[in-house]
DNA sequence: ATTACTATACTTGTATACAAGTATACGAAC
DNA sequence: GTTCGTATACTTGTATACAAGTATAGTAAT
């Protein structure tokens, strides 16, 4: 696991570092849904005091990744179908608007568009190479969406999408080994970006709409297999 | 202003109460953009210690309503045109999706739809009566949008919209006295809801799209008049 | 006068001490 | 055996003490 000295690296405050560390642990399921954790325990784990740990926990509670039970402890949030559905709706709405907007304003003469195109093409090439490595592929998938969202220049939107993806990614990590159809996902990514570069925002909406709904297929099976992780 | 004992009321923790109190002060401009505040000072104001004040401040910093300058103090965030633009985009995208979805699933036979209809009609009647009271009208306006958003049953989306509105409302409070065209806004609200109740999601999108862009008209004038409040 | 240095009085960041609420184990009463 | 009450060992909530960074005022050197 993560020990104390691992945190002492950067210029960030202990609170921020604890936040990132705990958040990552929750999303990648190293801290399993439903598990109880305690401020003292986490503080000891990271070799820091309760204060920065509390700060981290409060932020994660706002995100609904953990539940604070007053005077009783802190629980890693169960995976909630309701929350998944809601987060998917928000993410979909925002990515749809964002991608369409980027498509509408795409121009090969724009410097930023050209730079983006290079990065995306690099990313897509790596996606092809990572077909047999689900974890790497998942990160490249994330990076692809992020690259295009960044082109919009709306950090607020980007942060909301990333927050939603925190919840959605928990089930993707749950289904890591079952991550199949990677080839189809790459193809969709390529079709999506092609539509962007020819200013075809209608096609973008069409492709993206189908693309984002892929994940829900495995849900029933996952819910059965990892019943303890889900909200009753 | 708010004193200490005002906080001791409810079952909520001091941290939550401080968060609500400070947040409200920021949005209603009692704490003016650009002003420096200090944890000790706020703690003294509310008659509590620094700990719950810090908790509140961290949450507000995530929302970008305040800036924490390490070892220097805390600044009430300037009004940023960039942030306004970004927040408006996010809000618009989400309300558009939400309203359209509510319109598509509207049914007069549904119990929840009938209940909502009653509440909305009551709200619209009050909007008519509040034509000469901008502050009340603003709250009714908020309530109208909130009522319909709640019908979607997506708390996550609602919370994101409310967060965006925190930023957008600061300029509405700035322009309180100039809040004109209230009659037109009511009419738009009525047209909007009428479109919802006849399942006309296309009209909903059309009306809402124009409706949400109204606020930006006054911006240049406000920026000139309250230059200190804006980011340079 | 200007510059460079230093002391100082702030600030937030972090650790720790204390208050208060919750669940449980245990035992007495019945 | 069951129930009730109580002590106890936890937890988070809050207050305070201490550490460390920042800006500034003042002073000495030039």
Short mmCIF file of N, CA and C in Angstrom, two decimals, chain A residues 42-135:
data_model
loop_
_atom_site.label_atom_id
_atom_site.label_comp_id
_atom_site.label_asym_id
_atom_site.label_seq_id
_atom_site.Cartn_x
_atom_site.Cartn_y
_atom_site.Cartn_z
N UNK A 42 -6.13 6.14 8.88
CA UNK A 42 -5.58 6.72 7.66
C UNK A 42 -4.39 7.60 7.98
N UNK A 43 -4.51 8.36 9.06
CA UNK A 43 -3.40 9.23 9.46
C UNK A 43 -2.15 8.40 9.73
N UNK A 44 -2.34 7.29 10.44
CA UNK A 44 -1.21 6.41 10.74
C UNK A 44 -0.64 5.81 9.45
N UNK A 45 -1.52 5.42 8.55
CA UNK A 45 -1.08 4.83 7.29
C UNK A 45 -0.15 5.76 6.53
N UNK A 46 -0.54 7.04 6.49
CA UNK A 46 0.25 7.99 5.72
C UNK A 46 1.31 8.68 6.57
N UNK A 47 1.31 8.38 7.86
CA UNK A 47 2.31 8.97 8.72
C UNK A 47 2.11 10.47 8.93
N UNK A 48 0.86 10.89 8.95
CA UNK A 48 0.55 12.30 9.19
C UNK A 48 -0.50 12.38 10.27
N UNK A 49 -0.94 13.59 10.61
CA UNK A 49 -1.93 13.73 11.68
C UNK A 49 -3.34 13.70 11.12
N UNK A 50 -4.31 13.75 12.01
CA UNK A 50 -5.70 13.67 11.57
C UNK A 50 -6.11 14.88 10.74
N UNK A 51 -5.55 16.04 11.02
CA UNK A 51 -6.03 17.27 10.40
C UNK A 51 -6.05 17.21 8.86
N UNK A 52 -4.91 16.94 8.23
CA UNK A 52 -4.97 16.87 6.76
C UNK A 52 -5.83 15.70 6.25
N UNK A 53 -5.87 14.62 7.02
CA UNK A 53 -6.73 13.50 6.62
C UNK A 53 -8.19 13.94 6.62
N UNK A 54 -8.59 14.64 7.67
CA UNK A 54 -9.96 15.15 7.74
C UNK A 54 -10.27 16.02 6.54
N UNK A 55 -9.34 16.91 6.22
CA UNK A 55 -9.53 17.79 5.08
C UNK A 55 -9.81 16.98 3.81
N UNK A 56 -9.02 15.94 3.61
CA UNK A 56 -9.21 15.10 2.43
C UNK A 56 -10.57 14.42 2.47
N UNK A 57 -10.92 13.91 3.63
CA UNK A 57 -12.18 13.17 3.77
C UNK A 57 -13.39 14.06 3.49
N UNK A 58 -13.33 15.30 3.97
CA UNK A 58 -14.48 16.19 3.73
C UNK A 58 -14.69 16.43 2.23
N UNK A 59 -13.60 16.61 1.52
CA UNK A 59 -13.73 16.82 0.08
C UNK A 59 -14.31 15.59 -0.60
N UNK A 60 -13.84 14.42 -0.19
CA UNK A 60 -14.35 13.20 -0.81
C UNK A 60 -15.81 12.98 -0.45
N UNK A 61 -16.21 13.46 0.73
CA UNK A 61 -17.61 13.32 1.12
C UNK A 61 -18.49 14.18 0.23
N UNK A 62 -18.01 15.38 -0.14
CA UNK A 62 -18.76 16.23 -1.06
C UNK A 62 -18.97 15.52 -2.39
N UNK A 63 -17.95 14.82 -2.83
CA UNK A 63 -18.01 14.06 -4.08
C UNK A 63 -18.84 12.80 -3.97
N UNK A 64 -19.23 12.47 -2.74
CA UNK A 64 -20.00 11.24 -2.47
C UNK A 64 -19.22 9.97 -2.72
N UNK A 65 -17.89 10.08 -2.63
CA UNK A 65 -17.09 8.87 -2.74
C UNK A 65 -16.96 8.18 -1.39
N UNK A 66 -17.20 8.91 -0.31
CA UNK A 66 -17.23 8.31 1.02
C UNK A 66 -18.39 8.90 1.80
N UNK A 67 -18.82 8.17 2.82
CA UNK A 67 -19.89 8.65 3.70
C UNK A 67 -19.31 8.85 5.09
N UNK A 68 -19.50 10.04 5.64
CA UNK A 68 -19.07 10.28 7.02
C UNK A 68 -20.25 10.00 7.93
N UNK A 69 -20.07 9.05 8.83
CA UNK A 69 -21.10 8.74 9.82
C UNK A 69 -20.67 9.39 11.12
N UNK A 70 -21.30 10.47 11.51
CA UNK A 70 -20.82 11.23 12.67
C UNK A 70 -20.65 10.36 13.92
N UNK A 71 -19.52 10.53 14.54
CA UNK A 71 -19.20 9.80 15.78
C UNK A 71 -19.13 8.28 15.58
N UNK A 72 -19.21 7.80 14.34
CA UNK A 72 -19.17 6.35 14.14
C UNK A 72 -18.04 5.90 13.24
N UNK A 73 -17.69 6.74 12.31
CA UNK A 73 -16.62 6.37 11.40
C UNK A 73 -16.90 6.85 10.00
N UNK A 74 -16.08 6.38 9.09
CA UNK A 74 -16.19 6.81 7.70
C UNK A 74 -16.27 5.55 6.84
N UNK A 75 -17.19 5.57 5.90
CA UNK A 75 -17.39 4.39 5.07
C UNK A 75 -17.09 4.70 3.62
N UNK A 76 -16.31 3.84 2.98
CA UNK A 76 -16.12 3.96 1.54
C UNK A 76 -17.49 3.74 0.90
N UNK A 77 -17.92 4.69 0.09
CA UNK A 77 -19.28 4.65 -0.44
C UNK A 77 -19.54 3.38 -1.23
N UNK A 78 -20.69 2.80 -1.00
CA UNK A 78 -21.11 1.70 -1.85
C UNK A 78 -21.31 2.21 -3.27
N UNK A 79 -21.21 1.32 -4.22
CA UNK A 79 -21.54 1.69 -5.60
C UNK A 79 -23.06 1.73 -5.69
N UNK A 80 -23.55 2.89 -6.09
CA UNK A 80 -25.00 3.08 -6.14
C UNK A 80 -25.46 3.16 -7.58
N UNK A 81 -26.41 2.33 -7.93
CA UNK A 81 -26.92 2.37 -9.31
C UNK A 81 -27.52 3.73 -9.63
N UNK A 82 -28.21 4.28 -8.66
CA UNK A 82 -28.78 5.61 -8.81
C UNK A 82 -27.69 6.62 -9.17
N UNK A 83 -26.60 6.59 -8.37
CA UNK A 83 -25.51 7.54 -8.59
C UNK A 83 -24.86 7.31 -9.96
N UNK A 84 -24.69 6.06 -10.33
CA UNK A 84 -24.10 5.76 -11.63
C UNK A 84 -24.97 6.33 -12.75
N UNK A 85 -26.25 6.12 -12.62
CA UNK A 85 -27.19 6.60 -13.63
C UNK A 85 -27.13 8.13 -13.71
N UNK A 86 -27.18 8.76 -12.56
CA UNK A 86 -27.16 10.22 -12.53
C UNK A 86 -25.86 10.78 -13.08
N UNK A 87 -24.74 10.17 -12.66
CA UNK A 87 -23.44 10.66 -13.12
C UNK A 87 -23.29 10.45 -14.62
N UNK A 88 -23.79 9.33 -15.11
CA UNK A 88 -23.70 9.06 -16.55
C UNK A 88 -24.51 10.09 -17.34
N UNK A 89 -25.66 10.46 -16.80
CA UNK A 89 -26.49 11.46 -17.48
C UNK A 89 -25.76 12.80 -17.55
N UNK A 90 -25.20 13.20 -16.45
CA UNK A 90 -24.48 14.48 -16.41
C UNK A 90 -23.28 14.44 -17.35
N UNK A 91 -22.53 13.37 -17.25
CA UNK A 91 -21.36 13.26 -18.10
C UNK A 91 -21.75 13.29 -19.57
N UNK A 92 -22.75 12.54 -19.90
CA UNK A 92 -23.19 12.46 -21.29
C UNK A 92 -23.66 13.82 -21.80
N UNK A 93 -24.46 14.51 -21.01
CA UNK A 93 -24.94 15.84 -21.42
C UNK A 93 -23.77 16.77 -21.70
N UNK A 94 -22.81 16.77 -20.78
CA UNK A 94 -21.71 17.72 -20.91
C UNK A 94 -20.76 17.34 -22.04
N UNK A 95 -20.43 16.07 -22.15
CA UNK A 95 -19.52 15.68 -23.23
C UNK A 95 -20.17 15.91 -24.58
N UNK A 96 -21.47 15.65 -24.63
CA UNK A 96 -22.19 15.89 -25.88
C UNK A 96 -22.06 17.36 -26.28
N UNK A 97 -22.39 18.25 -25.38
CA UNK A 97 -22.28 19.68 -25.69
C UNK A 97 -20.86 20.06 -26.05
N UNK A 98 -19.93 19.54 -25.28
CA UNK A 98 -18.53 19.93 -25.48
C UNK A 98 -18.01 19.44 -26.82
N UNK A 99 -18.20 18.17 -27.09
CA UNK A 99 -17.70 17.61 -28.35
C UNK A 99 -18.33 18.30 -29.55
N UNK A 100 -19.64 18.53 -29.47
CA UNK A 100 -20.31 19.21 -30.58
C UNK A 100 -19.72 20.60 -30.79
N UNK A 101 -19.48 21.27 -29.70
CA UNK A 101 -18.93 22.63 -29.79
C UNK A 101 -17.54 22.61 -30.42
N UNK A 102 -16.73 21.65 -29.99
CA UNK A 102 -15.39 21.55 -30.56
C UNK A 102 -15.48 21.25 -32.05
N UNK A 103 -16.40 20.36 -32.41
CA UNK A 103 -16.56 20.02 -33.83
C UNK A 103 -16.95 21.25 -34.65
N UNK A 104 -17.88 22.03 -34.12
CA UNK A 104 -18.35 23.20 -34.85
C UNK A 104 -17.23 24.20 -35.09
N UNK A 105 -16.33 24.31 -34.14
CA UNK A 105 -15.30 25.32 -34.25
C UNK A 105 -13.98 24.76 -34.76
N UNK A 106 -14.00 23.54 -35.22
CA UNK A 106 -12.76 22.94 -35.71
C UNK A 106 -12.30 23.63 -36.98
N UNK A 107 -11.00 23.84 -37.03
CA UNK A 107 -10.43 24.46 -38.23
C UNK A 107 -8.99 24.00 -38.40
N UNK A 108 -8.68 23.47 -39.55
CA UNK A 108 -7.34 22.94 -39.78
C UNK A 108 -6.29 24.04 -39.76
N UNK A 109 -6.74 25.26 -39.95
CA UNK A 109 -5.76 26.36 -39.96
C UNK A 109 -5.39 26.80 -38.54
N UNK A 110 -6.22 26.43 -37.58
CA UNK A 110 -5.95 26.83 -36.19
C UNK A 110 -4.76 26.07 -35.63
N UNK A 111 -3.90 26.81 -34.99
CA UNK A 111 -2.70 26.21 -34.40
C UNK A 111 -3.08 25.17 -33.34
N UNK A 112 -4.03 25.53 -32.46
CA UNK A 112 -4.39 24.62 -31.37
C UNK A 112 -5.05 23.36 -31.92
N UNK A 113 -5.81 23.51 -33.01
CA UNK A 113 -6.43 22.33 -33.61
C UNK A 113 -5.36 21.38 -34.16
N UNK A 114 -4.39 21.97 -34.82
CA UNK A 114 -3.33 21.12 -35.37
C UNK A 114 -2.56 20.38 -34.27
N UNK A 115 -2.28 21.12 -33.19
CA UNK A 115 -1.56 20.50 -32.08
C UNK A 115 -2.39 19.36 -31.49
N UNK A 116 -3.68 19.64 -31.32
CA UNK A 116 -4.57 18.61 -30.77
C UNK A 116 -4.59 17.38 -31.68
N UNK A 117 -4.67 17.64 -32.97
CA UNK A 117 -4.74 16.53 -33.93
C UNK A 117 -3.55 15.60 -33.77
N UNK A 118 -2.39 16.20 -33.62
CA UNK A 118 -1.18 15.39 -33.43
C UNK A 118 -1.29 14.53 -32.17
N UNK A 119 -1.70 15.16 -31.08
CA UNK A 119 -1.79 14.42 -29.81
C UNK A 119 -2.80 13.29 -29.90
N UNK A 120 -3.94 13.59 -30.54
CA UNK A 120 -4.99 12.57 -30.64
C UNK A 120 -4.51 11.40 -31.49
N UNK A 121 -3.84 11.73 -32.61
CA UNK A 121 -3.37 10.65 -33.47
C UNK A 121 -2.36 9.76 -32.75
N UNK A 122 -1.52 10.40 -31.94
CA UNK A 122 -0.58 9.63 -31.13
C UNK A 122 -1.33 8.72 -30.16
N UNK A 123 -2.31 9.31 -29.50
CA UNK A 123 -3.10 8.56 -28.53
C UNK A 123 -3.80 7.37 -29.18
N UNK A 124 -4.38 7.61 -30.35
CA UNK A 124 -5.10 6.54 -31.03
C UNK A 124 -4.16 5.40 -31.42
N UNK A 125 -2.95 5.77 -31.85
CA UNK A 125 -1.97 4.74 -32.20
C UNK A 125 -1.66 3.87 -30.98
N UNK A 126 -1.52 4.54 -29.82
CA UNK A 126 -1.23 3.77 -28.61
C UNK A 126 -2.41 2.90 -28.20
N UNK A 127 -3.61 3.39 -28.47
CA UNK A 127 -4.78 2.57 -28.17
C UNK A 127 -4.73 1.26 -28.95
N UNK A 128 -4.33 1.36 -30.18
CA UNK A 128 -4.22 0.14 -30.97
C UNK A 128 -3.21 -0.82 -30.35
N UNK A 129 -2.11 -0.26 -29.88
CA UNK A 129 -1.05 -1.12 -29.34
C UNK A 129 -1.42 -1.73 -27.99
N UNK A 130 -2.38 -1.08 -27.29
CA UNK A 130 -2.69 -1.53 -25.92
C UNK A 130 -3.88 -2.49 -25.87
N UNK A 131 -4.17 -3.11 -26.99
CA UNK A 131 -5.35 -3.98 -27.06
C UNK A 131 -5.35 -5.11 -26.03
N UNK A 132 -4.18 -5.55 -25.63
CA UNK A 132 -4.13 -6.66 -24.68
C UNK A 132 -3.78 -6.21 -23.26
N UNK A 133 -3.90 -4.95 -23.01
CA UNK A 133 -3.60 -4.43 -21.67
C UNK A 133 -4.73 -3.51 -21.22
N UNK A 134 -5.75 -4.07 -20.63
CA UNK A 134 -6.95 -3.31 -20.30
C UNK A 134 -6.69 -2.07 -19.45
N UNK A 135 -5.77 -2.17 -18.50
CA UNK A 135 -5.53 -1.04 -17.61
C UNK A 135 -4.95 0.14 -18.38
#
